[in-house]
Amino acid sequence: MSRVRVHNFIVSLDGYATGENQRLDAAFGDAQDQLWPWFETTHTWRPDYDAGGAATGLDESVAAAWATGIGAEIMGRRKFGPQQGPWENLDWQGWWGDNPVYHTPCFVLTHYPRPSIELKGGTTFHFLDAPPAEALAKAQEAAGDLDVRIGGGPSTVRAYLEADLIDYLDVIIVPVVIGRGIRLWDGLDQLEKRFHVESLTMPSGATHVTFSR
Amino acid sequence: MSRVRVHNFIVSLDGYATGENQRLDAAFGDAQDQLWPWFETTHTWRPDYDAGGAATGLDESVAAAWATGIGAEIMGRRKFGPQQGPWENLDWQGWWGDNPVYHTPCFVLTHYPRPSIELKGGTTFHFLDAPPAEALAKAQEAAGDLDVRIGGGPSTVRAYLEADLIDYLDVIIVPVVIGRGIRLWDGLDQLEKRFHVESLTMPSGATHVTFSR
Protein backbone atom coordinates (compact mmCIF):
# COMPACT_ATOMS: atom_id res chain seq x y z
CA MET A 1 0.00 0.00 0.00
CA SER A 2 1.32 3.42 -0.82
CA ARG A 3 2.31 5.85 1.92
CA VAL A 4 1.93 9.55 2.60
CA ARG A 5 5.24 11.26 3.34
CA VAL A 6 6.68 14.60 4.37
CA HIS A 7 10.38 15.29 3.77
CA ASN A 8 12.81 18.13 4.35
CA PHE A 9 10.34 20.00 6.47
CA ILE A 10 12.33 22.69 8.20
CA VAL A 11 11.43 24.24 11.55
CA SER A 12 13.20 26.59 13.94
CA LEU A 13 13.91 25.82 17.60
CA ASP A 14 10.76 27.71 18.45
CA GLY A 15 8.75 25.62 16.01
CA TYR A 16 8.22 28.07 13.17
CA ALA A 17 8.30 26.66 9.66
CA THR A 18 8.13 30.04 7.99
CA GLY A 19 8.39 33.69 8.97
CA GLU A 20 5.96 36.54 8.47
CA ASN A 21 5.71 38.66 5.29
CA GLN A 22 6.21 36.01 2.63
CA ARG A 23 6.98 37.73 -0.68
CA LEU A 24 8.24 37.02 -4.16
CA ASP A 25 11.91 37.21 -3.23
CA ALA A 26 11.53 35.51 0.17
CA ALA A 27 9.48 32.32 0.32
CA PHE A 28 10.18 32.11 4.08
CA GLY A 29 9.39 35.81 4.60
CA ASP A 30 11.32 37.56 7.34
CA ALA A 31 12.91 34.22 8.32
CA GLN A 32 14.46 33.72 4.86
CA ASP A 33 18.02 34.28 6.08
CA GLN A 34 17.54 31.85 8.97
CA LEU A 35 15.69 29.00 7.22
CA TRP A 36 16.88 29.09 3.63
CA PRO A 37 20.64 28.43 4.10
CA TRP A 38 20.02 24.75 4.90
CA PHE A 39 18.46 24.22 1.47
CA GLU A 40 21.46 25.84 -0.17
CA THR A 41 23.65 23.02 1.10
CA THR A 42 21.76 20.33 -0.80
CA HIS A 43 21.91 19.24 -4.39
CA THR A 44 18.21 18.28 -4.18
CA TRP A 45 17.23 21.92 -3.72
CA ARG A 46 20.05 23.43 -5.77
CA PRO A 47 20.21 20.93 -8.64
CA ASP A 48 22.43 23.08 -10.86
CA TYR A 49 26.00 22.18 -9.89
CA ASP A 50 27.28 25.01 -12.06
CA ALA A 51 25.37 27.57 -9.96
CA GLY A 52 27.66 26.68 -7.05
CA GLY A 53 26.92 26.07 -3.41
CA ALA A 54 25.12 22.74 -3.72
CA ALA A 55 26.95 20.08 -1.73
CA THR A 56 26.56 16.33 -1.74
CA GLY A 57 27.28 15.52 1.91
CA LEU A 58 25.10 13.94 4.55
CA ASP A 59 22.49 16.68 4.44
CA GLU A 60 22.01 15.88 0.77
CA SER A 61 21.91 12.10 1.38
CA VAL A 62 18.90 12.50 3.64
CA ALA A 63 17.34 15.29 1.61
CA ALA A 64 17.40 13.16 -1.53
CA ALA A 65 15.02 10.61 0.02
CA TRP A 66 12.46 13.31 -0.73
CA ALA A 67 12.16 12.12 -4.33
CA THR A 68 12.31 8.35 -4.05
CA GLY A 69 9.10 6.55 -4.89
CA ILE A 70 6.97 9.68 -5.01
CA GLY A 71 4.19 9.80 -7.59
CA ALA A 72 2.46 13.08 -6.68
CA GLU A 73 2.74 16.02 -4.32
CA ILE A 74 0.15 18.07 -2.46
CA MET A 75 1.20 21.59 -1.50
CA GLY A 76 -0.40 24.63 0.04
CA ARG A 77 -0.92 27.59 -2.22
CA ARG A 78 1.90 29.55 -0.61
CA LYS A 79 4.43 26.93 -1.66
CA PHE A 80 3.40 27.72 -5.25
CA GLY A 81 3.57 31.47 -4.78
CA PRO A 82 3.01 34.33 -2.34
CA GLN A 83 -0.25 35.63 -3.85
CA GLN A 84 -3.45 35.70 -1.82
CA GLY A 85 -7.08 35.95 -2.89
CA PRO A 86 -8.17 35.69 -6.54
CA TRP A 87 -5.31 35.15 -9.00
CA GLU A 88 -4.45 38.40 -10.70
CA ASN A 89 -1.87 37.17 -13.16
CA LEU A 90 -2.30 33.70 -14.66
CA ASP A 91 0.92 34.11 -16.66
CA TRP A 92 3.01 33.70 -13.53
CA GLN A 93 3.71 29.98 -13.26
CA GLY A 94 4.95 29.66 -9.70
CA TRP A 95 8.26 29.84 -7.92
CA TRP A 96 9.68 26.73 -9.47
CA GLY A 97 10.88 27.80 -12.92
CA ASP A 98 10.06 26.15 -16.24
CA ASN A 99 11.57 22.79 -15.21
CA PRO A 100 10.47 22.34 -11.57
CA VAL A 101 12.22 19.89 -9.24
CA TYR A 102 9.04 17.84 -8.78
CA HIS A 103 8.72 15.82 -12.01
CA THR A 104 5.26 14.57 -10.93
CA PRO A 105 1.73 15.93 -10.76
CA CYS A 106 1.48 18.55 -7.97
CA PHE A 107 -1.86 19.43 -6.43
CA VAL A 108 -1.97 23.00 -5.14
CA LEU A 109 -4.64 23.59 -2.47
CA THR A 110 -6.40 26.88 -3.04
CA HIS A 111 -9.86 28.37 -2.68
CA TYR A 112 -9.31 29.84 -6.15
CA PRO A 113 -8.92 27.02 -8.70
CA ARG A 114 -7.38 27.89 -12.04
CA PRO A 115 -6.39 25.90 -15.14
CA SER A 116 -3.62 23.34 -14.73
CA ILE A 117 -0.07 24.26 -15.76
CA GLU A 118 2.02 21.65 -17.53
CA LEU A 119 5.74 22.33 -17.38
CA LYS A 120 8.90 20.58 -18.53
CA GLY A 121 10.17 17.38 -16.92
CA GLY A 122 6.80 15.90 -15.94
CA THR A 123 5.63 18.53 -13.45
CA THR A 124 1.99 19.56 -13.80
CA PHE A 125 0.41 21.91 -11.29
CA HIS A 126 -3.27 21.22 -10.66
CA PHE A 127 -5.30 23.62 -8.50
CA LEU A 128 -7.80 22.14 -6.10
CA ASP A 129 -10.29 23.48 -3.56
CA ALA A 130 -10.76 20.39 -1.41
CA PRO A 131 -10.37 19.17 2.20
CA PRO A 132 -7.30 17.05 3.05
CA ALA A 133 -8.76 13.56 2.53
CA GLU A 134 -10.37 14.47 -0.78
CA ALA A 135 -7.21 16.07 -2.13
CA LEU A 136 -5.25 13.03 -1.00
CA ALA A 137 -7.59 10.68 -2.87
CA LYS A 138 -6.98 12.68 -6.07
CA ALA A 139 -3.23 12.67 -5.54
CA GLN A 140 -3.18 8.94 -4.80
CA GLU A 141 -5.10 8.29 -7.99
CA ALA A 142 -2.48 10.28 -9.90
CA ALA A 143 0.40 8.55 -8.08
CA GLY A 144 -0.74 5.00 -8.83
CA ASP A 145 1.36 2.58 -6.77
CA LEU A 146 3.77 5.30 -5.72
CA ASP A 147 3.67 7.41 -2.54
CA VAL A 148 2.19 10.86 -2.13
CA ARG A 149 4.28 13.63 -0.63
CA ILE A 150 2.73 16.40 1.42
CA GLY A 151 5.04 19.21 0.46
CA GLY A 152 4.09 21.93 2.94
CA GLY A 153 3.83 24.63 4.09
CA PRO A 154 3.14 24.32 7.79
CA SER A 155 -0.62 24.83 7.64
CA THR A 156 -0.93 22.07 5.04
CA VAL A 157 1.31 19.60 6.90
CA ARG A 158 -0.51 20.36 10.15
CA ALA A 159 -3.90 19.76 8.54
CA TYR A 160 -2.76 16.33 7.31
CA LEU A 161 -1.25 15.44 10.69
CA GLU A 162 -4.45 16.50 12.46
CA ALA A 163 -6.41 14.27 10.09
CA ASP A 164 -3.92 11.46 10.86
CA LEU A 165 -3.20 10.97 7.17
CA ILE A 166 0.61 11.05 7.34
CA ASP A 167 2.79 7.93 7.59
CA TYR A 168 6.23 9.52 7.55
CA LEU A 169 7.39 12.97 8.60
CA ASP A 170 10.99 14.17 8.49
CA VAL A 171 11.33 17.44 10.39
CA ILE A 172 14.64 19.27 10.21
CA ILE A 173 15.33 21.44 13.22
CA VAL A 174 17.72 24.25 12.43
CA PRO A 175 19.20 25.93 15.49
CA VAL A 176 17.70 29.37 14.98
CA VAL A 177 15.03 31.29 16.89
CA ILE A 178 12.53 33.14 14.69
CA GLY A 179 9.96 34.56 17.07
CA ARG A 180 7.02 34.94 14.69
CA GLY A 181 5.53 33.28 11.66
CA ILE A 182 3.59 30.06 11.19
CA ARG A 183 4.15 27.20 13.62
CA LEU A 184 4.11 23.54 12.73
CA TRP A 185 3.32 22.02 16.12
CA ASP A 186 0.18 23.85 17.25
CA GLY A 187 -2.66 21.44 18.01
CA LEU A 188 -0.44 18.37 17.66
CA ASP A 189 0.00 17.58 21.37
CA GLN A 190 1.45 14.12 22.01
CA LEU A 191 2.08 13.59 18.30
CA GLU A 192 5.03 11.37 19.23
CA LYS A 193 2.67 8.75 20.67
CA ARG A 194 1.30 7.93 17.23
CA PHE A 195 4.70 7.26 15.66
CA HIS A 196 8.09 5.64 15.98
CA VAL A 197 10.44 8.59 16.50
CA GLU A 198 14.13 8.85 15.57
CA SER A 199 16.52 11.81 15.83
CA LEU A 200 19.90 12.54 14.32
CA THR A 201 22.03 15.66 14.11
CA MET A 202 23.93 16.11 10.86
CA PRO A 203 27.47 17.54 10.88
CA SER A 204 25.94 20.76 9.59
CA GLY A 205 24.13 21.18 12.89
CA ALA A 206 20.66 20.50 11.50
CA THR A 207 18.77 17.78 13.39
CA HIS A 208 16.38 15.40 11.69
CA VAL A 209 13.48 14.15 13.79
CA THR A 210 11.53 11.50 11.91
CA PHE A 211 8.06 10.23 12.74
CA SER A 212 7.20 6.97 11.01
CA ARG A 213 4.64 4.20 11.24
CA MET B 1 36.53 35.48 34.80
CA SER B 2 33.70 33.31 35.97
CA ARG B 3 30.85 32.39 33.62
CA VAL B 4 27.10 32.09 33.83
CA ARG B 5 25.82 28.70 32.67
CA VAL B 6 22.60 26.82 32.03
CA HIS B 7 22.71 23.02 31.81
CA ASN B 8 20.25 20.20 31.26
CA PHE B 9 17.52 22.57 30.23
CA ILE B 10 14.85 20.44 28.66
CA VAL B 11 12.39 21.65 26.03
CA SER B 12 9.85 19.93 23.80
CA LEU B 13 9.79 20.17 20.01
CA ASP B 14 7.25 22.94 20.38
CA GLY B 15 9.53 24.81 22.76
CA TYR B 16 7.81 24.20 26.07
CA ALA B 17 10.04 23.72 29.10
CA THR B 18 7.20 22.80 31.41
CA GLY B 19 3.51 21.98 31.18
CA GLU B 20 0.51 23.58 32.84
CA ASN B 21 -0.74 22.72 36.32
CA GLN B 22 2.54 22.28 38.19
CA ARG B 23 1.83 20.49 41.48
CA LEU B 24 3.60 18.75 44.33
CA ASP B 25 3.77 15.39 42.58
CA ALA B 26 4.47 16.81 39.10
CA ALA B 27 7.16 19.48 38.81
CA PHE B 28 6.53 19.61 35.03
CA GLY B 29 2.75 19.66 35.51
CA ASP B 30 0.71 18.01 32.78
CA ALA B 31 3.90 17.40 30.78
CA GLN B 32 5.50 15.35 33.56
CA ASP B 33 5.24 12.07 31.64
CA GLN B 34 6.76 13.64 28.53
CA LEU B 35 9.61 15.67 30.05
CA TRP B 36 10.63 13.79 33.18
CA PRO B 37 11.76 10.44 31.67
CA TRP B 38 14.97 11.98 30.31
CA PHE B 39 16.07 12.91 33.84
CA GLU B 40 15.41 9.36 34.99
CA THR B 41 18.16 8.12 32.67
CA THR B 42 20.89 10.12 34.38
CA HIS B 43 22.87 9.50 37.52
CA THR B 44 23.13 13.29 38.01
CA TRP B 45 19.38 13.53 38.58
CA ARG B 46 18.90 10.11 40.13
CA PRO B 47 22.02 9.89 42.31
CA ASP B 48 20.90 6.86 44.31
CA TYR B 49 22.10 3.84 42.31
CA ASP B 50 20.15 1.55 44.61
CA ALA B 51 16.87 3.26 43.63
CA GLY B 52 17.37 1.86 40.14
CA GLY B 53 16.94 3.45 36.74
CA ALA B 54 19.88 5.83 36.79
CA ALA B 55 22.24 5.04 33.93
CA THR B 56 25.76 6.24 33.27
CA GLY B 57 25.72 6.43 29.47
CA LEU B 58 26.21 9.40 27.17
CA ASP B 59 23.19 11.27 28.48
CA GLU B 60 24.80 11.17 31.91
CA SER B 61 28.23 12.19 30.58
CA VAL B 62 26.80 15.44 29.27
CA ALA B 63 24.38 15.93 32.16
CA ALA B 64 27.21 15.70 34.67
CA ALA B 65 28.87 18.82 33.27
CA TRP B 66 26.07 20.56 35.15
CA ALA B 67 28.05 20.37 38.41
CA THR B 68 31.61 21.08 37.32
CA GLY B 69 33.00 24.36 38.55
CA ILE B 70 29.69 25.71 39.81
CA GLY B 71 29.78 27.83 42.97
CA ALA B 72 26.14 28.94 43.21
CA GLU B 73 22.78 28.53 41.49
CA ILE B 74 19.94 30.92 40.79
CA MET B 75 16.52 29.35 40.37
CA GLY B 76 12.96 30.54 39.93
CA ARG B 77 10.61 29.94 42.81
CA ARG B 78 8.80 27.15 41.01
CA LYS B 79 11.96 25.09 40.85
CA PHE B 80 11.96 25.19 44.64
CA GLY B 81 8.29 24.28 44.95
CA PRO B 82 4.86 24.69 43.35
CA GLN B 83 3.46 27.21 45.85
CA GLN B 84 2.35 30.67 44.74
CA GLY B 85 1.78 33.87 46.70
CA PRO B 86 2.78 34.22 50.36
CA TRP B 87 4.39 31.11 51.88
CA GLU B 88 1.84 29.25 53.96
CA ASN B 89 4.07 26.56 55.40
CA LEU B 90 7.68 27.41 56.20
CA ASP B 91 8.32 23.85 57.40
CA TRP B 92 8.25 22.58 53.83
CA GLN B 93 11.85 22.79 52.64
CA GLY B 94 11.48 22.38 48.89
CA TRP B 95 11.38 19.54 46.44
CA TRP B 96 14.98 18.56 46.90
CA GLY B 97 15.05 16.47 50.07
CA ASP B 98 17.30 16.94 53.11
CA ASN B 99 20.50 16.43 51.05
CA PRO B 100 19.84 18.30 47.77
CA VAL B 101 21.86 17.64 44.64
CA TYR B 102 23.19 21.22 44.56
CA HIS B 103 25.88 21.31 47.28
CA THR B 104 26.23 25.09 46.85
CA PRO B 105 24.30 28.21 47.83
CA CYS B 106 21.08 28.44 45.80
CA PHE B 107 19.30 31.76 45.32
CA VAL B 108 15.56 31.35 44.87
CA LEU B 109 13.91 34.30 43.12
CA THR B 110 10.61 35.15 44.79
CA HIS B 111 8.54 38.20 45.61
CA TYR B 112 8.09 36.67 49.08
CA PRO B 113 11.48 36.41 50.80
CA ARG B 114 11.74 34.05 53.77
CA PRO B 115 14.58 32.93 56.04
CA SER B 116 17.37 30.91 54.44
CA ILE B 117 17.32 27.12 54.73
CA GLU B 118 20.60 25.33 55.34
CA LEU B 119 20.53 21.65 54.43
CA LYS B 120 23.01 18.78 54.38
CA GLY B 121 25.85 18.60 51.89
CA GLY B 122 26.48 22.31 51.48
CA THR B 123 23.15 23.38 49.95
CA THR B 124 21.65 26.55 51.39
CA PHE B 125 18.53 28.07 49.88
CA HIS B 126 18.43 31.87 50.05
CA PHE B 127 15.27 33.72 49.01
CA LEU B 128 15.66 36.88 47.05
CA ASP B 129 13.35 39.50 45.54
CA ALA B 130 15.69 41.04 42.96
CA PRO B 131 16.00 41.66 39.21
CA PRO B 132 18.32 39.37 37.21
CA ALA B 133 21.55 41.41 37.35
CA GLU B 134 21.25 42.08 41.07
CA ALA B 135 20.57 38.44 41.89
CA LEU B 136 23.51 37.47 39.71
CA ALA B 137 25.83 39.83 41.58
CA LYS B 138 24.83 38.17 44.85
CA ALA B 139 25.31 34.69 43.43
CA GLN B 140 28.70 35.60 41.96
CA GLU B 141 29.80 36.93 45.32
CA ALA B 142 28.81 33.62 46.89
CA ALA B 143 30.47 31.61 44.10
CA GLY B 144 33.85 33.32 44.36
CA ASP B 145 35.99 32.25 41.41
CA LEU B 146 33.52 29.58 40.37
CA ASP B 147 30.70 29.85 37.82
CA VAL B 148 27.07 30.60 38.51
CA ARG B 149 24.39 28.30 37.14
CA ILE B 150 20.98 29.61 36.16
CA GLY B 151 18.91 26.59 37.08
CA GLY B 152 15.56 27.40 35.53
CA GLY B 153 12.64 27.30 35.05
CA PRO B 154 11.91 28.78 31.66
CA SER B 155 10.84 32.23 32.83
CA THR B 156 14.07 32.60 34.79
CA VAL B 157 16.31 31.38 31.97
CA ARG B 158 14.49 33.61 29.50
CA ALA B 159 14.92 36.65 31.75
CA TYR B 160 18.67 36.06 31.92
CA LEU B 161 18.93 35.49 28.16
CA GLU B 162 16.96 38.67 27.50
CA ALA B 163 19.36 40.54 29.78
CA ASP B 164 22.26 38.94 27.84
CA LEU B 165 23.77 37.60 31.06
CA ILE B 166 24.27 33.97 29.98
CA ASP B 167 27.54 32.63 28.56
CA TYR B 168 26.59 28.98 28.06
CA LEU B 169 23.23 27.35 27.51
CA ASP B 170 22.70 23.62 26.97
CA VAL B 171 19.16 22.98 25.77
CA ILE B 172 18.00 19.38 25.49
CA ILE B 173 15.28 18.87 22.92
CA VAL B 174 13.20 15.80 23.65
CA PRO B 175 11.07 14.65 20.71
CA VAL B 176 7.67 15.24 22.27
CA VAL B 177 4.92 17.77 21.53
CA ILE B 178 3.30 19.30 24.61
CA GLY B 179 0.91 21.94 23.29
CA ARG B 180 0.67 24.18 26.35
CA GLY B 181 2.76 25.35 29.27
CA ILE B 182 5.65 27.80 29.51
CA ARG B 183 7.86 28.39 26.49
CA LEU B 184 11.57 29.03 26.58
CA TRP B 185 12.05 30.81 23.27
CA ASP B 186 9.52 33.63 23.35
CA GLY B 187 11.16 37.02 22.84
CA LEU B 188 14.54 35.50 21.98
CA ASP B 189 14.45 36.01 18.20
CA GLN B 190 17.83 35.50 16.54
CA LEU B 191 19.35 34.25 19.79
CA GLU B 192 21.72 32.10 17.71
CA LYS B 193 23.47 35.21 16.39
CA ARG B 194 24.90 35.99 19.82
CA PHE B 195 26.50 32.56 20.33
CA HIS B 196 28.51 29.75 18.85
CA VAL B 197 25.94 26.98 18.39
CA GLU B 198 26.52 23.20 18.39
CA SER B 199 24.02 20.33 18.17
CA LEU B 200 24.25 16.64 18.92
CA THR B 201 21.68 13.88 19.24
CA MET B 202 22.35 11.32 21.94
CA PRO B 203 21.58 7.64 21.31
CA SER B 204 18.56 8.14 23.60
CA GLY B 205 17.04 10.45 20.98
CA ALA B 206 17.47 13.63 23.04
CA THR B 207 19.29 16.40 21.15
CA HIS B 208 21.61 18.86 22.86
CA VAL B 209 21.80 22.32 21.34
CA THR B 210 24.49 24.38 23.04
CA PHE B 211 24.93 28.13 22.84
CA SER B 212 28.32 29.31 24.04
CA ARG B 213 30.51 32.39 23.90
JSON list of C-alpha atoms in Angstrom, two decimals, chain A residues 13-14 34 173 175-180 183 185-186 188-193 197 199-201 205 207 209 211, chain B residues 13-14 34 173 175-180 183 185-186 188-193 197 199-201 205 207 209 211:
[
{"chain": "A", "resi": 13, "resn": "LEU", "atom": "CA", "xyz": [13.91, 25.82, 17.60]},
{"chain": "A", "resi": 14, "resn": "ASP", "atom": "CA", "xyz": [10.76, 27.71, 18.45]},
{"chain": "A", "resi": 34, "resn": "GLN", "atom": "CA", "xyz": [17.54, 31.85, 8.97]},
{"chain": "A", "resi": 173, "resn": "ILE", "atom": "CA", "xyz": [15.33, 21.44, 13.22]},
{"chain": "A", "resi": 175, "resn": "PRO", "atom": "CA", "xyz": [19.20, 25.93, 15.49]},
{"chain": "A", "resi": 176, "resn": "VAL", "atom": "CA", "xyz": [17.70, 29.37, 14.98]},
{"chain": "A", "resi": 177, "resn": "VAL", "atom": "CA", "xyz": [15.03, 31.29, 16.89]},
{"chain": "A", "resi": 178, "resn": "ILE", "atom": "CA", "xyz": [12.53, 33.14, 14.69]},
{"chain": "A", "resi": 179, "resn": "GLY", "atom": "CA", "xyz": [9.96, 34.56, 17.07]},
{"chain": "A", "resi": 180, "resn": "ARG", "atom": "CA", "xyz": [7.02, 34.94, 14.69]},
{"chain": "A", "resi": 183, "resn": "ARG", "atom": "CA", "xyz": [4.15, 27.20, 13.62]},
{"chain": "A", "resi": 185, "resn": "TRP", "atom": "CA", "xyz": [3.32, 22.02, 16.12]},
{"chain": "A", "resi": 186, "resn": "ASP", "atom": "CA", "xyz": [0.18, 23.85, 17.25]},
{"chain": "A", "resi": 188, "resn": "LEU", "atom": "CA", "xyz": [-0.44, 18.37, 17.66]},
{"chain": "A", "resi": 189, "resn": "ASP", "atom": "CA", "xyz": [0.00, 17.58, 21.37]},
{"chain": "A", "resi": 190, "resn": "GLN", "atom": "CA", "xyz": [1.45, 14.12, 22.01]},
{"chain": "A", "resi": 191, "resn": "LEU", "atom": "CA", "xyz": [2.08, 13.59, 18.30]},
{"chain": "A", "resi": 192, "resn": "GLU", "atom": "CA", "xyz": [5.03, 11.37, 19.23]},
{"chain": "A", "resi": 193, "resn": "LYS", "atom": "CA", "xyz": [2.67, 8.75, 20.67]},
{"chain": "A", "resi": 197, "resn": "VAL", "atom": "CA", "xyz": [10.44, 8.59, 16.50]},
{"chain": "A", "resi": 199, "resn": "SER", "atom": "CA", "xyz": [16.52, 11.81, 15.83]},
{"chain": "A", "resi": 200, "resn": "LEU", "atom": "CA", "xyz": [19.90, 12.54, 14.32]},
{"chain": "A", "resi": 201, "resn": "THR", "atom": "CA", "xyz": [22.03, 15.66, 14.11]},
{"chain": "A", "resi": 205, "resn": "GLY", "atom": "CA", "xyz": [24.13, 21.18, 12.89]},
{"chain": "A", "resi": 207, "resn": "THR", "atom": "CA", "xyz": [18.77, 17.78, 13.39]},
{"chain": "A", "resi": 209, "resn": "VAL", "atom": "CA", "xyz": [13.48, 14.15, 13.79]},
{"chain": "A", "resi": 211, "resn": "PHE", "atom": "CA", "xyz": [8.06, 10.23, 12.74]},
{"chain": "B", "resi": 13, "resn": "LEU", "atom": "CA", "xyz": [9.79, 20.17, 20.01]},
{"chain": "B", "resi": 14, "resn": "ASP", "atom": "CA", "xyz": [7.25, 22.94, 20.38]},
{"chain": "B", "resi": 34, "resn": "GLN", "atom": "CA", "xyz": [6.76, 13.64, 28.53]},
{"chain": "B", "resi": 173, "resn": "ILE", "atom": "CA", "xyz": [15.28, 18.87, 22.92]},
{"chain": "B", "resi": 175, "resn": "PRO", "atom": "CA", "xyz": [11.07, 14.65, 20.71]},
{"chain": "B", "resi": 176, "resn": "VAL", "atom": "CA", "xyz": [7.67, 15.24, 22.27]},
{"chain": "B", "resi": 177, "resn": "VAL", "atom": "CA", "xyz": [4.92, 17.77, 21.53]},
{"chain": "B", "resi": 178, "resn": "ILE", "atom": "CA", "xyz": [3.30, 19.30, 24.61]},
{"chain": "B", "resi": 179, "resn": "GLY", "atom": "CA", "xyz": [0.91, 21.94, 23.29]},
{"chain": "B", "resi": 180, "resn": "ARG", "atom": "CA", "xyz": [0.67, 24.18, 26.35]},
{"chain": "B", "resi": 183, "resn": "ARG", "atom": "CA", "xyz": [7.86, 28.39, 26.49]},
{"chain": "B", "resi": 185, "resn": "TRP", "atom": "CA", "xyz": [12.05, 30.81, 23.27]},
{"chain": "B", "resi": 186, "resn": "ASP", "atom": "CA", "xyz": [9.52, 33.63, 23.35]},
{"chain": "B", "resi": 188, "resn": "LEU", "atom": "CA", "xyz": [14.54, 35.50, 21.98]},
{"chain": "B", "resi": 189, "resn": "ASP", "atom": "CA", "xyz": [14.45, 36.01, 18.20]},
{"chain": "B", "resi": 190, "resn": "GLN", "atom": "CA", "xyz": [17.83, 35.50, 16.54]},
{"chain": "B", "resi": 191, "resn": "LEU", "atom": "CA", "xyz": [19.35, 34.25, 19.79]},
{"chain": "B", "resi": 192, "resn": "GLU", "atom": "CA", "xyz": [21.72, 32.10, 17.71]},
{"chain": "B", "resi": 193, "resn": "LYS", "atom": "CA", "xyz": [23.47, 35.21, 16.39]},
{"chain": "B", "resi": 197, "resn": "VAL", "atom": "CA", "xyz": [25.94, 26.98, 18.39]},
{"chain": "B", "resi": 199, "resn": "SER", "atom": "CA", "xyz": [24.02, 20.33, 18.17]},
{"chain": "B", "resi": 200, "resn": "LEU", "atom": "CA", "xyz": [24.25, 16.64, 18.92]},
{"chain": "B", "resi": 201, "resn": "THR", "atom": "CA", "xyz": [21.68, 13.88, 19.24]},
{"chain": "B", "resi": 205, "resn": "GLY", "atom": "CA", "xyz": [17.04, 10.45, 20.98]},
{"chain": "B", "resi": 207, "resn": "THR", "atom": "CA", "xyz": [19.29, 16.40, 21.15]},
{"chain": "B", "resi": 209, "resn": "VAL", "atom": "CA", "xyz": [21.80, 22.32, 21.34]},
{"chain": "B", "resi": 211, "resn": "PHE", "atom": "CA", "xyz": [24.93, 28.13, 22.84]}
]
